[in-house]
Each structure stands twice: as structure tokens, then as C-alpha cells.
Coordinates of C-alpha atoms and ligand atoms in Angstrom, one line a residue:
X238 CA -36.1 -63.6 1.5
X239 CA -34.9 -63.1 -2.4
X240 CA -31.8 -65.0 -1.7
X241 CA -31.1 -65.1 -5.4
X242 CA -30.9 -61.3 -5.7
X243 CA -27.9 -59.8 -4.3
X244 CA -28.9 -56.4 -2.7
X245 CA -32.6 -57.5 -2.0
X246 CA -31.7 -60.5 0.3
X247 CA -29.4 -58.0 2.4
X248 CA -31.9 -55.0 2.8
X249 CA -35.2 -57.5 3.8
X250 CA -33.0 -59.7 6.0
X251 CA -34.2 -57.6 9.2
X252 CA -37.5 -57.8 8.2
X253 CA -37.9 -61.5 6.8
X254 CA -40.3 -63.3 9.7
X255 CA -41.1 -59.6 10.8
X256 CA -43.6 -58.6 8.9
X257 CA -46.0 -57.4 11.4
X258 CA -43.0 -54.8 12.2
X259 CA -43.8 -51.0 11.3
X260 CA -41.4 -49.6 8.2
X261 CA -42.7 -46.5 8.3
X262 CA -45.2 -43.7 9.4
X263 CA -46.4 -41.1 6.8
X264 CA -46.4 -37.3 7.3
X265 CA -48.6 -35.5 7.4
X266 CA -51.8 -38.0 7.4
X267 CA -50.1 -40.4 9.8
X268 CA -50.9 -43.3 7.6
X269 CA -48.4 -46.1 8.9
X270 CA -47.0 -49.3 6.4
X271 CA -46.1 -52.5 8.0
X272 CA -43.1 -54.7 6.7
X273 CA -45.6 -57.1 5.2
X274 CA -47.5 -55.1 3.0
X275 CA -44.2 -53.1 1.9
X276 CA -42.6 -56.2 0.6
X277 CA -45.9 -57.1 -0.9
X278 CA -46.2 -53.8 -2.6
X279 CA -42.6 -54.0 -3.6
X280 CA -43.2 -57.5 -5.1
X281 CA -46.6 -56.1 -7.3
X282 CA -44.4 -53.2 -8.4
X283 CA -41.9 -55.6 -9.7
X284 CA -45.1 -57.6 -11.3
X285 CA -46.0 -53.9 -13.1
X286 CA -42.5 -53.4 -14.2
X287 CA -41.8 -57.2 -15.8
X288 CA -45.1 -56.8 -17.4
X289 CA -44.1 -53.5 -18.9
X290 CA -41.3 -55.1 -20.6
X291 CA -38.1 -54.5 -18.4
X292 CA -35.4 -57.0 -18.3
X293 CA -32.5 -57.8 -16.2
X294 CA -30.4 -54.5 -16.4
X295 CA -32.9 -52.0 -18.1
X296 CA -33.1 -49.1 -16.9
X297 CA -36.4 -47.4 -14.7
X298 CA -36.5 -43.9 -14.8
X299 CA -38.5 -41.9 -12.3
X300 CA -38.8 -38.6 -11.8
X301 CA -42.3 -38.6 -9.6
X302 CA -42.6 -36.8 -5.8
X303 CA -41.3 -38.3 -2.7
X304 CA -44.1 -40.8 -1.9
X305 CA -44.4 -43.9 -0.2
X306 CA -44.9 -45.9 -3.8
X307 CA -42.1 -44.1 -4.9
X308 CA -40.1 -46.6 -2.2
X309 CA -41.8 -49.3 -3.4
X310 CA -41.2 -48.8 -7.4
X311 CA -37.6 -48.3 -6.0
X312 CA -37.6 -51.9 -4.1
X313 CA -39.8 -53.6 -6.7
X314 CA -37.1 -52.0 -9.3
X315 CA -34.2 -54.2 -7.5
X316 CA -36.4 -57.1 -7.0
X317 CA -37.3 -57.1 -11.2
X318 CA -33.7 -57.0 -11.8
X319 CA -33.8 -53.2 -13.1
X320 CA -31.8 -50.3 -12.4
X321 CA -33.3 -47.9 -10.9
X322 CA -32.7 -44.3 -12.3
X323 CA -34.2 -41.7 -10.2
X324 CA -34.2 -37.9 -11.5
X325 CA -33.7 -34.6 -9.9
X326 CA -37.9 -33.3 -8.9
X327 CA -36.3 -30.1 -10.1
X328 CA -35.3 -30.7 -13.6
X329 CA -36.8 -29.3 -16.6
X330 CA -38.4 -31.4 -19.8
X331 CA -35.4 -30.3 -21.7
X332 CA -33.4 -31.6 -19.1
X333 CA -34.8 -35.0 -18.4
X334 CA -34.5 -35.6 -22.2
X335 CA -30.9 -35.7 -22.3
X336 CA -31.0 -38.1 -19.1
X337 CA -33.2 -40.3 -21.2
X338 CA -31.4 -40.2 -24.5
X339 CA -28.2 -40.8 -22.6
X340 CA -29.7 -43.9 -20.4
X341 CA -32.0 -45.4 -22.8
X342 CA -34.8 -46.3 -19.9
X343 CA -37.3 -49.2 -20.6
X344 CA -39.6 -46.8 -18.7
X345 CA -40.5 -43.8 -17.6
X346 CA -42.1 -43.1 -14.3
X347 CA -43.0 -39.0 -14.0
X348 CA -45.7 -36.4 -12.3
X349 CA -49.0 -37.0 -14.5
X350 CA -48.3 -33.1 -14.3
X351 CA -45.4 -33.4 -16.5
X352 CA -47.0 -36.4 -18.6
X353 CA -47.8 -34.1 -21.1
X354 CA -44.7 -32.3 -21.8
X355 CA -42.7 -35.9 -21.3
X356 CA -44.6 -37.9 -23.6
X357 CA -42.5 -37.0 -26.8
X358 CA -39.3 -37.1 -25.2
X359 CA -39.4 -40.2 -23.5
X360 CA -40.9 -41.6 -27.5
X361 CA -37.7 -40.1 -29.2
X362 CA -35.5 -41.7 -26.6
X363 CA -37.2 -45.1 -27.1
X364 CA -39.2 -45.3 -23.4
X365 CA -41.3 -48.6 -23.9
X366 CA -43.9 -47.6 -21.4
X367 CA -44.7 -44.6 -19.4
X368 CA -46.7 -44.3 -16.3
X369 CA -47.5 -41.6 -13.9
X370 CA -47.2 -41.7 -10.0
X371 CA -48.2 -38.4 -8.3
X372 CA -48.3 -36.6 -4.8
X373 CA -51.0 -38.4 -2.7
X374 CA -50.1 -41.6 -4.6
X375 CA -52.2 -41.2 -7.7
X376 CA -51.2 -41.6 -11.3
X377 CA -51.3 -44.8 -13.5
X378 CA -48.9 -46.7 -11.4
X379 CA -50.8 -46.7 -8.9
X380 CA -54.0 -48.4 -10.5
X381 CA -51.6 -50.9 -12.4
X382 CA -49.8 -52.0 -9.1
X383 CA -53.4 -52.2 -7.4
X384 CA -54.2 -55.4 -10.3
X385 CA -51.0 -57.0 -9.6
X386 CA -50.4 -60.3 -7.2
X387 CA -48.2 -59.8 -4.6
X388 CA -45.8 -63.3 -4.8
X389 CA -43.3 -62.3 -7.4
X390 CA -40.1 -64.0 -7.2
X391 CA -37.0 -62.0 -7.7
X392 CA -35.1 -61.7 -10.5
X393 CA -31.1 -63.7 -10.1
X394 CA -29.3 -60.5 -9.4
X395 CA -25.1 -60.7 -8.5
X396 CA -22.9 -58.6 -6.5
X397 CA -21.7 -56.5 -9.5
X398 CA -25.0 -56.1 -11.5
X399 CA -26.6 -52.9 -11.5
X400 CA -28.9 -51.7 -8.8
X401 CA -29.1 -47.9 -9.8
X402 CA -27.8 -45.3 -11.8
X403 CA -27.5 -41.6 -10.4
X404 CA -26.5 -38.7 -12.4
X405 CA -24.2 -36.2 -10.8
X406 CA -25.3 -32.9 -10.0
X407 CA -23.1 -31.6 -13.2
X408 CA -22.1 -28.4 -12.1
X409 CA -19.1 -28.6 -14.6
X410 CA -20.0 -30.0 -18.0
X411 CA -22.4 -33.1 -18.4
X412 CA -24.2 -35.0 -15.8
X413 CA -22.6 -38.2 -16.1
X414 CA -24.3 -41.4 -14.9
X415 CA -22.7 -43.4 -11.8
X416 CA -23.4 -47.0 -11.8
X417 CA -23.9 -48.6 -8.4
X418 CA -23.9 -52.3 -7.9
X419 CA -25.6 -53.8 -6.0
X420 CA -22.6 -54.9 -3.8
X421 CA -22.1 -51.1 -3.5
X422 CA -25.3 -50.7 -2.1
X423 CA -25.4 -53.4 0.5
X424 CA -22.2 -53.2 1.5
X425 CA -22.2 -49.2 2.6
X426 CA -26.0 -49.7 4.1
X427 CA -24.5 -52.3 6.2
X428 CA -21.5 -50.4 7.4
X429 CA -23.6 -47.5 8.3
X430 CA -26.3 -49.5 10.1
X431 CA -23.5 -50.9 11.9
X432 CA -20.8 -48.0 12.7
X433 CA -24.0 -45.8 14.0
X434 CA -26.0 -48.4 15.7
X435 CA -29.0 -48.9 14.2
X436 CA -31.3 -51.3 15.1
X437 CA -34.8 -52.3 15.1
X438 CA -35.9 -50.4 18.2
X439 CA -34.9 -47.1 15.4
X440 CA -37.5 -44.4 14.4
X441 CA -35.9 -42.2 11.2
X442 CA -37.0 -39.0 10.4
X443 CA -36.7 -39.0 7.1
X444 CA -36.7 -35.5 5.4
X445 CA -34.5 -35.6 2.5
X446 CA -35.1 -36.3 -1.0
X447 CA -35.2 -40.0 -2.5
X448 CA -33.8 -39.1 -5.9
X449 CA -30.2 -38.4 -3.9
X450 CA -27.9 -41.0 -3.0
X451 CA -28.1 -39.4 1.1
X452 CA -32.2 -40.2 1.5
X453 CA -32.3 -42.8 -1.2
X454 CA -29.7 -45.2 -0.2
X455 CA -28.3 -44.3 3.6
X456 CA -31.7 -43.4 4.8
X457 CA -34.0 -45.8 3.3
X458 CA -31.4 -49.0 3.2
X459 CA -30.2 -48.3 6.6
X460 CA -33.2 -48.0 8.4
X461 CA -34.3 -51.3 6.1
X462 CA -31.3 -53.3 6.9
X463 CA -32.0 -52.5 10.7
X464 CA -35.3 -53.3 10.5
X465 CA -36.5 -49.8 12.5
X466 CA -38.7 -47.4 11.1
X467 CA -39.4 -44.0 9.6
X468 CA -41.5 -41.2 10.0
X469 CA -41.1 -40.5 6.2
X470 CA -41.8 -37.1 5.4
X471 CA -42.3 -35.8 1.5
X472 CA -40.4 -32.5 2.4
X473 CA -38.2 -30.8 5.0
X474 CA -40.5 -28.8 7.4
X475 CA -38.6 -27.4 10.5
X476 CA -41.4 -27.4 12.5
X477 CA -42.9 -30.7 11.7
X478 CA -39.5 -32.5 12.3
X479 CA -39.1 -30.7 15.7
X480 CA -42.5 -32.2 16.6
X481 CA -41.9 -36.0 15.6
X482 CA -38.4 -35.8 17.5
X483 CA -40.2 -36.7 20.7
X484 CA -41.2 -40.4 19.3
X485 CA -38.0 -40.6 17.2
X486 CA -34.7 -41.8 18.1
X487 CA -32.4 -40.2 14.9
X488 CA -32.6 -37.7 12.2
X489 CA -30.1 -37.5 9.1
X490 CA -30.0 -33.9 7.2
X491 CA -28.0 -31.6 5.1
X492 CA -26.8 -28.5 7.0
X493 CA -29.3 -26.3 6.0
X494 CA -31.8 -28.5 8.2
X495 CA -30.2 -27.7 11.6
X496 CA -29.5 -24.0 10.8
X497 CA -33.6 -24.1 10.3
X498 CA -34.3 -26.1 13.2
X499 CA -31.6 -24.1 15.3
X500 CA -34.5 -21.3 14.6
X501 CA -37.2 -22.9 16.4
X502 CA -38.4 -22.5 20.2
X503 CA -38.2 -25.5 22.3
X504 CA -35.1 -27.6 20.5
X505 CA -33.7 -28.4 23.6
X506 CA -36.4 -30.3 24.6
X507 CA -38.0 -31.5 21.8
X508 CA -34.5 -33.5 21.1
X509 CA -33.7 -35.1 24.4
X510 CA -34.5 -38.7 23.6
X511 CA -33.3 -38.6 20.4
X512 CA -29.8 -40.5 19.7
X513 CA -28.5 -39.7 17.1
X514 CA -28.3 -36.2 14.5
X515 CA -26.2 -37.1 11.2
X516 CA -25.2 -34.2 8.9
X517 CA -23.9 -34.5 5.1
X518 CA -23.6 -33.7 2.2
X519 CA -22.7 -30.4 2.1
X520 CA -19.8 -29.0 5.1
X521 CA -21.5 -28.3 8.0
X522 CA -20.3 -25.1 9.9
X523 CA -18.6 -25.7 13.2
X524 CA -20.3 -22.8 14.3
X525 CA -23.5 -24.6 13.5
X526 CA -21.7 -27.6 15.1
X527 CA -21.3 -25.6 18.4
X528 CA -24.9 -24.0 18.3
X529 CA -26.4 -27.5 18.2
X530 CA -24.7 -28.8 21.0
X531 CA -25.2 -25.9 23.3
X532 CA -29.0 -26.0 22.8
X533 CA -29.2 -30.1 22.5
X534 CA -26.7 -31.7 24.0
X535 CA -25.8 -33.4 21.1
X536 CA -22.6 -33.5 18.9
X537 CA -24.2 -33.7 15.2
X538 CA -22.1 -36.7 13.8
X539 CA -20.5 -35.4 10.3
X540 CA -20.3 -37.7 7.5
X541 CA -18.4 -37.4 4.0
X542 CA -20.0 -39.1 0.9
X543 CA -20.7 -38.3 -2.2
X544 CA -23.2 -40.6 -5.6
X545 CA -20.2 -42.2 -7.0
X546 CA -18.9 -44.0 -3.6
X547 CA -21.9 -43.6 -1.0
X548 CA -20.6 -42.9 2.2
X549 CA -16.3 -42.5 2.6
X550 CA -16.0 -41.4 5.9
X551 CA -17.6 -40.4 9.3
X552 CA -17.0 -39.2 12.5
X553 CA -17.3 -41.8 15.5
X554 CA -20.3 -42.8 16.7
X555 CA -18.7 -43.2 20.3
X556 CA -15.6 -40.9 20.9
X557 CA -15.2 -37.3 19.6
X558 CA -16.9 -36.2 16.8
X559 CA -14.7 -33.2 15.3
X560 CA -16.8 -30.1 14.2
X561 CA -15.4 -28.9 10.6
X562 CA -13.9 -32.5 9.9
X563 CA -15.7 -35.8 8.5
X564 CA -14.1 -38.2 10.9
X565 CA -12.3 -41.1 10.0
X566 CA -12.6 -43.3 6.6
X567 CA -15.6 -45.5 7.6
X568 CA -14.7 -49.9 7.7
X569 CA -13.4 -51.2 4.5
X570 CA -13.1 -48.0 2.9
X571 CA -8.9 -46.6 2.3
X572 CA -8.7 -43.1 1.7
X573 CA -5.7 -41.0 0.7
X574 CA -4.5 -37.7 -0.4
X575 CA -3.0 -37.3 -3.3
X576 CA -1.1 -34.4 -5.0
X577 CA -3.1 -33.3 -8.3
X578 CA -0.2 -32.8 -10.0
X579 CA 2.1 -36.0 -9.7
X580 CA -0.8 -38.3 -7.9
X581 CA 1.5 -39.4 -4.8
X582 CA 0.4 -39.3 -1.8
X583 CA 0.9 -36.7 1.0
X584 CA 2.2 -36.2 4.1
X585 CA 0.1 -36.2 7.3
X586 CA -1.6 -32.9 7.5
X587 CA -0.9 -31.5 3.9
X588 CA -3.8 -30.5 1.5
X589 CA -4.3 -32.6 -2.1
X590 CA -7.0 -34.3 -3.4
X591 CA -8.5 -37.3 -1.8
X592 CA -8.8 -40.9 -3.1
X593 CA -11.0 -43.9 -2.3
X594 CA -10.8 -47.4 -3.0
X595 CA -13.5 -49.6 -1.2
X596 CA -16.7 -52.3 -1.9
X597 CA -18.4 -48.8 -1.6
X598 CA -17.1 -47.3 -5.0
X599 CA -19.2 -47.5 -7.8
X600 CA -18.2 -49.5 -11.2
X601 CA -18.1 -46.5 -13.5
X602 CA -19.5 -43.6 -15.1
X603 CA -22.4 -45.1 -17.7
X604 CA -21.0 -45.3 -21.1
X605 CA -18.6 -42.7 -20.9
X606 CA -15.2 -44.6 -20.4
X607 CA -12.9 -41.8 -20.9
X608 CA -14.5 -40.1 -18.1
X609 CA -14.5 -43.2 -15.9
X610 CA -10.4 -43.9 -16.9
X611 CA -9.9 -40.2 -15.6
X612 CA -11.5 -40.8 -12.9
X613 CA -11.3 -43.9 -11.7
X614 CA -8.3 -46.0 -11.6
X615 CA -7.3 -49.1 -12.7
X616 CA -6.1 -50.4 -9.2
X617 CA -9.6 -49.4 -8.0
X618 CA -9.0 -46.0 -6.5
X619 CA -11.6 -43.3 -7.2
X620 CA -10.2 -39.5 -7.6
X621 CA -12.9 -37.5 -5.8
X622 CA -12.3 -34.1 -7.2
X623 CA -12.4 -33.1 -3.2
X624 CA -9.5 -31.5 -1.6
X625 CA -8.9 -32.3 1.9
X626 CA -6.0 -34.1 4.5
X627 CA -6.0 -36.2 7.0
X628 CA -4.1 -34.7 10.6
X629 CA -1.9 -36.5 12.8
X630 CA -5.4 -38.3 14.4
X631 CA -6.7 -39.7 11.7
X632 CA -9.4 -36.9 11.4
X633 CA -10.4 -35.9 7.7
X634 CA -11.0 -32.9 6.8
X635 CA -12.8 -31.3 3.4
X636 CA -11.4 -28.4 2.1
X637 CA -13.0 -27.6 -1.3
X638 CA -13.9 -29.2 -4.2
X639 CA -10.7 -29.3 -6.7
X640 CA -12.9 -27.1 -8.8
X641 CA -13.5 -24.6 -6.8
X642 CA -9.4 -24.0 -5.7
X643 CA -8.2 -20.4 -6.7
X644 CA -4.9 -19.6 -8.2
X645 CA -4.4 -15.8 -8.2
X646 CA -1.1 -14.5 -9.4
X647 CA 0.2 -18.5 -9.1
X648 CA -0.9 -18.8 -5.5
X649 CA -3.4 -21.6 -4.4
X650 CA -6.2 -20.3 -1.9
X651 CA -8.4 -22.3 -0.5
X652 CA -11.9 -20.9 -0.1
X653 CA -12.9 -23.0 3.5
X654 CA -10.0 -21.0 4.7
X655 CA -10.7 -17.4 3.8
X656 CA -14.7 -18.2 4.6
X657 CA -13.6 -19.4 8.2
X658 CA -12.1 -16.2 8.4
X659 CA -14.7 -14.0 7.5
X660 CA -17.4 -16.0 8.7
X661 CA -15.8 -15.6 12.6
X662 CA -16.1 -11.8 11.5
X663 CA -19.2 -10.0 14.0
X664 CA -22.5 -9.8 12.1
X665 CA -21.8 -12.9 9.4
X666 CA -23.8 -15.6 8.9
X667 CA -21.8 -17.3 6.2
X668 CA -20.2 -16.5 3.3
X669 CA -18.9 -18.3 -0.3
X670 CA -15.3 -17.1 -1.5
X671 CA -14.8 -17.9 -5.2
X672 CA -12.1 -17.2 -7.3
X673 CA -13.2 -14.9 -11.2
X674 CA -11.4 -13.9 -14.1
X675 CA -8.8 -11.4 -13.3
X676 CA -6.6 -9.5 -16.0
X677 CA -3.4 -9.4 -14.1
X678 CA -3.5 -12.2 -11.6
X679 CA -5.7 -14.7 -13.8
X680 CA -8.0 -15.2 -10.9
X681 CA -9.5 -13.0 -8.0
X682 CA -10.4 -13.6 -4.7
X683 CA -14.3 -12.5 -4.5
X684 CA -16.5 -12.9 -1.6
X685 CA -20.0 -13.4 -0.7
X686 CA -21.1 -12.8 2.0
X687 CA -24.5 -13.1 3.9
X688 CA -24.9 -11.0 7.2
X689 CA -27.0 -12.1 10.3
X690 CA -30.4 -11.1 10.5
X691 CA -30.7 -7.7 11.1
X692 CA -26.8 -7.0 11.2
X693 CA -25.6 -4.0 9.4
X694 CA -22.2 -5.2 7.7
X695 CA -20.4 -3.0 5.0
X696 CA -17.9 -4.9 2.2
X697 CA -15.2 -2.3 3.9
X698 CA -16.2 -3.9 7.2
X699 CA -15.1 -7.6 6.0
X700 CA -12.4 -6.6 4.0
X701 CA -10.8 -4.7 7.1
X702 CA -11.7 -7.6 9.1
X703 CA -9.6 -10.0 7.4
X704 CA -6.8 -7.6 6.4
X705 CA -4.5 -9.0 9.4
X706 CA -5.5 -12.4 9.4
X707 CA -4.7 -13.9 5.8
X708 CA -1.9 -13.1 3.7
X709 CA -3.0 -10.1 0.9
X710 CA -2.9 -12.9 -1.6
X711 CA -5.8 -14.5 -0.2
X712 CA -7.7 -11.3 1.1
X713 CA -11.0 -10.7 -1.1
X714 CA -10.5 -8.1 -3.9
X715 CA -14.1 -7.5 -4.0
X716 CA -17.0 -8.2 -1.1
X717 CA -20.2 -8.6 -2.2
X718 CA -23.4 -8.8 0.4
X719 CA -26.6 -11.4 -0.2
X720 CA -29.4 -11.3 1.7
X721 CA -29.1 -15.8 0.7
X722 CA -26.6 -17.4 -1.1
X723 CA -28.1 -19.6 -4.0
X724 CA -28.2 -23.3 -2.5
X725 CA -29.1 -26.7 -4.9
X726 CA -31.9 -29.1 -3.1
X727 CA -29.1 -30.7 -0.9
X728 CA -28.3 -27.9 0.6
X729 CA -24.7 -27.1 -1.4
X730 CA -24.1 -23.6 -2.4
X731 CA -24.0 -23.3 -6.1
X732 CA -20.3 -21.5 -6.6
X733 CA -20.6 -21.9 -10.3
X734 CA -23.9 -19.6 -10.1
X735 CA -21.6 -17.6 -7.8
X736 CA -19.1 -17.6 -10.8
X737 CA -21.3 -16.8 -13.4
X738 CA -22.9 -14.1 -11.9
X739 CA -19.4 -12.4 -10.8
X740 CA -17.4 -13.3 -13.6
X741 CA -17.3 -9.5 -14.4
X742 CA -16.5 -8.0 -11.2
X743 CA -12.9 -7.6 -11.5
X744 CA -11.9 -7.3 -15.0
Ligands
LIG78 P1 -23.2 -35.5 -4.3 O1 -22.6 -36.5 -5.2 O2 -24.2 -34.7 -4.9 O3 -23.6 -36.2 -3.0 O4 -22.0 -34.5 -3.9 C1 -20.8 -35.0 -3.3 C2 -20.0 -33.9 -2.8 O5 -20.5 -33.2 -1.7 C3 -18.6 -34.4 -2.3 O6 -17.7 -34.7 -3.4 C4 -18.2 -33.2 -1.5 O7 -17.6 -32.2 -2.3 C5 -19.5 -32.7 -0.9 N1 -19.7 -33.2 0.5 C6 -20.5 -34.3 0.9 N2 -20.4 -34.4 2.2 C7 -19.7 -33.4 2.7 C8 -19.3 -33.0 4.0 N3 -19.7 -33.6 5.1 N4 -18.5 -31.9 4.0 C9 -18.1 -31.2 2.9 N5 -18.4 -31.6 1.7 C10 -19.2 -32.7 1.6

């Protein structure tokens, strides 16, 4: 189907002639969609959205709940020749207007909760049309897609148009605005669907937000590019995903969902037939790694990606999947480690900053070409801002973001290292090491850490604990103790919050 349009063809392939095939299940009502009337509802959203004025590369923004038409605005987006630009659930009014004025959207898809408050930004940044899709699947979307035809042929869309734009979580300075072709896009889904074996016979859980390059792209294309199905859920609920795991065969999460699910009775069982556990995003703990195999069975499979090159790396589908690394770069994608300073590349097992170059990488940050000359270069290797190294196998490992490095008194210290320590301390749970303004050694180690339920732990405790195991440079100057430490939607712990909050603690 939709030969003419690049990434549209390659995610309904599986499905063209299949149409009687179910695409998904809907929690909690149970409410199942077959191929047929997905595509159908994809094509009358595409209808809706030509109607409404958009044109081959405008951009459709959304910020709406995690619904099925939500899917379909996204599919009928790529099948009207738009770019699809969804936003953060969580984002304020005065922060969706500076993703409007920055992106200039045709239209505006929100909550008819936030209609209201949106209506005069989306005016001043020039939105054509706004409509409203809410939880339940009501809003005016809804109603305009209900008095569309099905039958809408797709737009001519090329490997390097634009599929989607995704703003960056912006935890330093602006949000900037990865563009994603739609070669990007087809080629990662494909390599996925491949490297961990999906197929038709596949039932998702899918539990992760659709405005995030993890459920938007790797859940949703892979299980469409398989042709399998998902049990398509509009939140994470521990308990409700241990009870579909019986009729599913694989669930993809951040780590926060199997330290929840490592919390409930009857795992063991419950996630026998399933195949397959992926975990991104954020670093999964190898301790979590360990718990989940000794009550499943199952190594979690670890995967390294991030909105500006989907998927990088992961660890083998058959063969051993390394806790506390990412595996190996996935097929077609290179990956280096580079010094920060002089940009050459390392040795085998030394720490710098990794590089990508692949089909996978996106084209460039949306209008902000200084940013995009900084970061991406001009032979088509993207600086990721992630330390990490590769060891003598080929394994990858993650060590930090770049950001988040410490130099105190000129020495580096990597956080992952002094949180492995402390977190293998009795009564931890986890912990965040950050570095904050010192007056004699610029920067301080600080660390925060969480204990285990009911574990009495005292800051003298950890900072005893570690005293013969990391060099004084690296020990903490100051432990703090957190009952949780502050985590975005994905699951990664907010250091900058961390920063903020501390920046006092040793000056
Ligand atoms: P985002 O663009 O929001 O998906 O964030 C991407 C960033 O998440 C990457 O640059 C990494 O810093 C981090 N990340 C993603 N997957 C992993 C992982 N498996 N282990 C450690 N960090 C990860």
C-alpha cells in the first residue's frame, strides 16, 4: 500500500492483504482494532488534516492523551505528507507556546481540557486550525474524522522528507527540535523488527508514552512492520501489565517498569511464555538486571537510543545479553568513542564520548544550524553528548551523559562509577552522584542516595562505605538521603533538579 510515500509503504507492508489481522487490543475496556479499519481510520485522519489546510511538510502538533486515535492522527499525519510533532502530556501552556512559536504548526491537536488555555497561543503562533482529541476518544477530531471517507491516497513522500519532529527533553538550555526522515524511521523499525524477531505471531504490551521516540516509533512501527499486535495501554500499571503477560509474547519498558513489576506476587509465572523484555532509555541497574532473571528466567535485553538517532545499539537477541552494558551497535549503525577534547577516537576500553553515523541519524536540529554544526558533523557523524567505551568484545557501555561528568580539583569522575559503588552498599536502593559548585575544587562530589524500604542508612554509613573503595577524589563530600529521587516520564533521573536543589551544599 502507499507506495508513493516513503515510510507509509514500509510500516503497512505487513499488513497490506491482512486486514482482517488484529493491530491491537485496548486496555482497560478490551475494545480490539483490526488492520483494516486502522488503515481506514488513518486514511480519514489524513482526509481531516488536508482539509484543514496542511501541506506536504507542515507541521501537526499534538499534545492529546495516549489513545488509539492518537495512532491514527500519527499514521494519517505520514500518510498527508505532514510532520508529525508530538508534545510532552506534561508540559505547561507556557511551555507548548514556545514549541509552537519555534515550529510554526499548521495545527494544533490538544486535551479539550487545555483548549481553553491553548487557544491564544496556538493564534499568536499562527496555528490554522485547532482541534481537540481527549481520553476516551472524544474531542472535535473525533467527530471530524467520523464525516470523513476512508480512500485517501497518500501524499508522494521521499526518503529524506520529514516524518516527525521531536523536541529533546532540554535539560540544558532550549528544547531543540530533531528532524526525523522518514528514511530514519523505516530504516531503525526495520532493524529492530529484525535483530529481535518480531513477527506477526507478536502480542506488545505497549505501556510507554506515544509522544517519545521509545513508544512512538520502536513500539508502534515495530510491532506495525511485523504485522503482530498490541495490547495498547494509556498508562503503565504494574499490575495490569503482569496480567496481560500470559496472552503476550514481549514487553518494551523504561527501568522504572521492572523495578515496579519486580514488586508484584506471581512474576515468575505470569512471564513464562513471554519472549522477549526490552529495557531503555534510561540505564537499567544490573542489579535490577539480576533480580529479573532470578525471578523470570529472562535476561532483560538492554538497548541504547536516544530522539535524535532512534535506536544505536542493543544487546543480542540470541547470545549474552551484558547487564550494565547496551550490547553491540545495532546493523548499519557505526559507533565510536571519541575524546571530547581533540575528537579522535579511543582505544578499546577507554572512556570518551560516543559517535554515531547511520540511515538511523536524524537530518538536523529544526532551524537551529549552529546547534546542528556542533553537533552533527559534516561526514555524517552525530556527537551524542553520552560518555561511554566499547571493551575488548564489542560490548558498549554508557557511562554518563557528557553533562553530567564531574571535575573536582581537575579530576574527572564519573558518576555510574561512584553510584555502582554505593549502590552495592547494604540497605541502598539506588542513588544519583552529581557534581555542585565547590570554592576550592570548582566542583564537589554530592550524593543522593535512596535506601531500601525500611532500611535504616545514615550519610556516615555510605560515606564509610565507600572510603576504601574509590580514590578520596571521587568519595562524596556530602551524602544526602531521599525517600525517591525526582524521575522525568521516561524514567531518567532529573540530575539538573539534583543540581539545582544542591547547588548550595558545599560552598
Ligand atoms: P531521549 O532523547 O529522551 O530518548 O534520551 C536519550 C538519552 O537517554 C541518551 O542520550 C542516553 O543518555 C540515555 N539513554 C537511553 N538509553 C539508555 C540506556 N540503555 N542506558 C543508559 N542511558 C540511556
Amino acid at each position: 500500500m502507499y507506495r508513493q510515500n516513503y515510510l507509509a509503504h514500509a510500516i503497512s507492508r505487513a499488513s497490506d492483504g491482512r486486514g482482517e489481522g488484529l493491530f491491537l487490543t485496548r486496555h482497560p475496556d478490551g475494545a480490539t482494532v483490526r488492520y483494516a479499519d486502522f488503515w481506514k481510520n488513518a486514511e480519514r485522519m489524513a482526509a481531516v488534516l488536508v482539509a484543514a489546510g496542511v501541506t506536504p511538510g507542515d507541521r501537526v502538533a499534538v499534545q492529546a492523551p495516549k489513545t488509539v486515535a492518537m495512532l491514527e492522527l500519527y499514521v494519517g499525519c505520514v500518510l498527508a505528507g505532514g510532520v508529525f510533532l508530538p508534545l510532552n502530556t506534561a508540559y505547561t501552556p507556557a511551555e507548548v507556546a514556545y514549541f509552537l512559536g519555534d515550529a510554526r504548526p499548521r495545527v494544533l491537536v490538544c486535551d479539550p481540557e487545555k483548549l481553553e488555555a491553548l487557544t491564544p497561543i496556538a493564534v499568536e503562533a499562527g496555528v490554522a486550525n485547532i482541534f481537540t482529541l481527549g481520553a476516551g476518544e472524544i474531542g472535535s477530531l473525533i467527530d471530524a474524522r467520523a464525516g470523513a471517507e476512508p480512500g485517501f491516497t497518500a501524499v508522494a513522500r521521499g526518503a529524506q522528507d520529514l516524518a516527525a519532529i521531536l523536541y529533546t527533553s532540554g535539560t540544558t538550555g532550549r528544547s531543540k527540535g530533531a528532524m526525523l526522515t522518514h528514511r530514519a524511521l523505516a530504516s531503525n523499525s526495520e532493524v529492530l523488527r529484525d535483530y529481535w524477531r518480531f513477527t506477526s505471531d507478536d502480542v506488545l504490551i505497549h505501556a510507554l508514552p506515544i509522544f517519545h521516540t521509545h513508544g512512538l516509533f520502536v513500539a508502534t512501527n515495530v510491532t506495525l512492520m511485523a504485522g503482530g499486535s498490541c495490547i495498547f495501554m494509556p498508562g503503565f500499571d504494574a499490575g495490569a501489565v503482569l496480567g496481560y503477560m500470559p496472552r503476550a509474547t514481549a514487553l518494551m519498558g523504561v527501568p522504572t517498569f521492572y523495578t515496579r513489576l519486580l514488586d508484584q506476587q506471581g512474576l515468575g509465572e505470569a512471564a513464562k511464555g513471554m519472549r522477549l523484555f526490552v529495557s531503555g532509555s534510561a540505564p537499567l541497574l544490573a542489579e535490577t538486571h539480576e533480580r529479573w532473571r532470578a525471578a523470570t528466567g529472562h535476561a532483560i535485553l538492554e538497548r541504547y537510543g536516544m530522539t535524535e538517532t532512534n535506536m544505536n545499539s542493543s544487546n543480542p537477541y540470541e547470545g549474552e545479553r551484558r547487564a550494565g552494558t547496551v550490547g553491540f551497535p545495532l546493523p548499519g549503525v557505526e559507533l565510536k568513542v571519541c575524546d571530547a577534547e581533540t575528537g579522535q577516537e579511543v582505544a578499546t576500553g577507554q572512556i570518551g564520548v560516543i559517535e554515531v553515523r547511520g540511515p538511523n541519524v536524524f537530518a538536523g536540529y529544526w532551524q537551529m544550524p549552529e546547534k546542528t554544526a556542533e553537533e552533527l558533523r559534516a561526514d555524517g557523524w552525530f556527537i551524542t553528548g553520552d560518555l561511554g567505551m566499547v571493551d575488548a568484545d564489542g560490548y558498549v557501555t554508557i557511562v554518563g551523559r557528557g553533562k553530567d561528568l564531574i571535575i573536582t580539583g581537575g579530576f574527572n569522575v564519573y558518576p555510574k562509577e561512584v553510584e555502582g559503588v554505593i549502590d552495592a552498599l547494604p540497605g541502598v536502593l539506588e542513588s544519583a552522584v552529581i557534581g555542585v559548585p565547590h570554592k576550592d575544587f570548582g566542583e564537589g562530589v554530592v550524593a543522593v542516595v535512596v535506601p531500601e524500604k525500611g532500611a535504616d542508612v545514615s550519610s556516615e554509613a555510605i560515606i564509610d562505605g565507600v572510603a576504601d573503595k574509590l580514590a578520596k577524589f571521587k568519595q562524596p563530600k556530602s551524602v544526602v538521603m531521599l525517600a525517591e529521587l525526582p524521575r522525568n516520564t521516561m524514567g531518567k533521573v532529573q540530575k539538573n533538579v539534583l543540581r539545582e536543589k544542591y547547588a548550595a551544599l558545599l560552598s
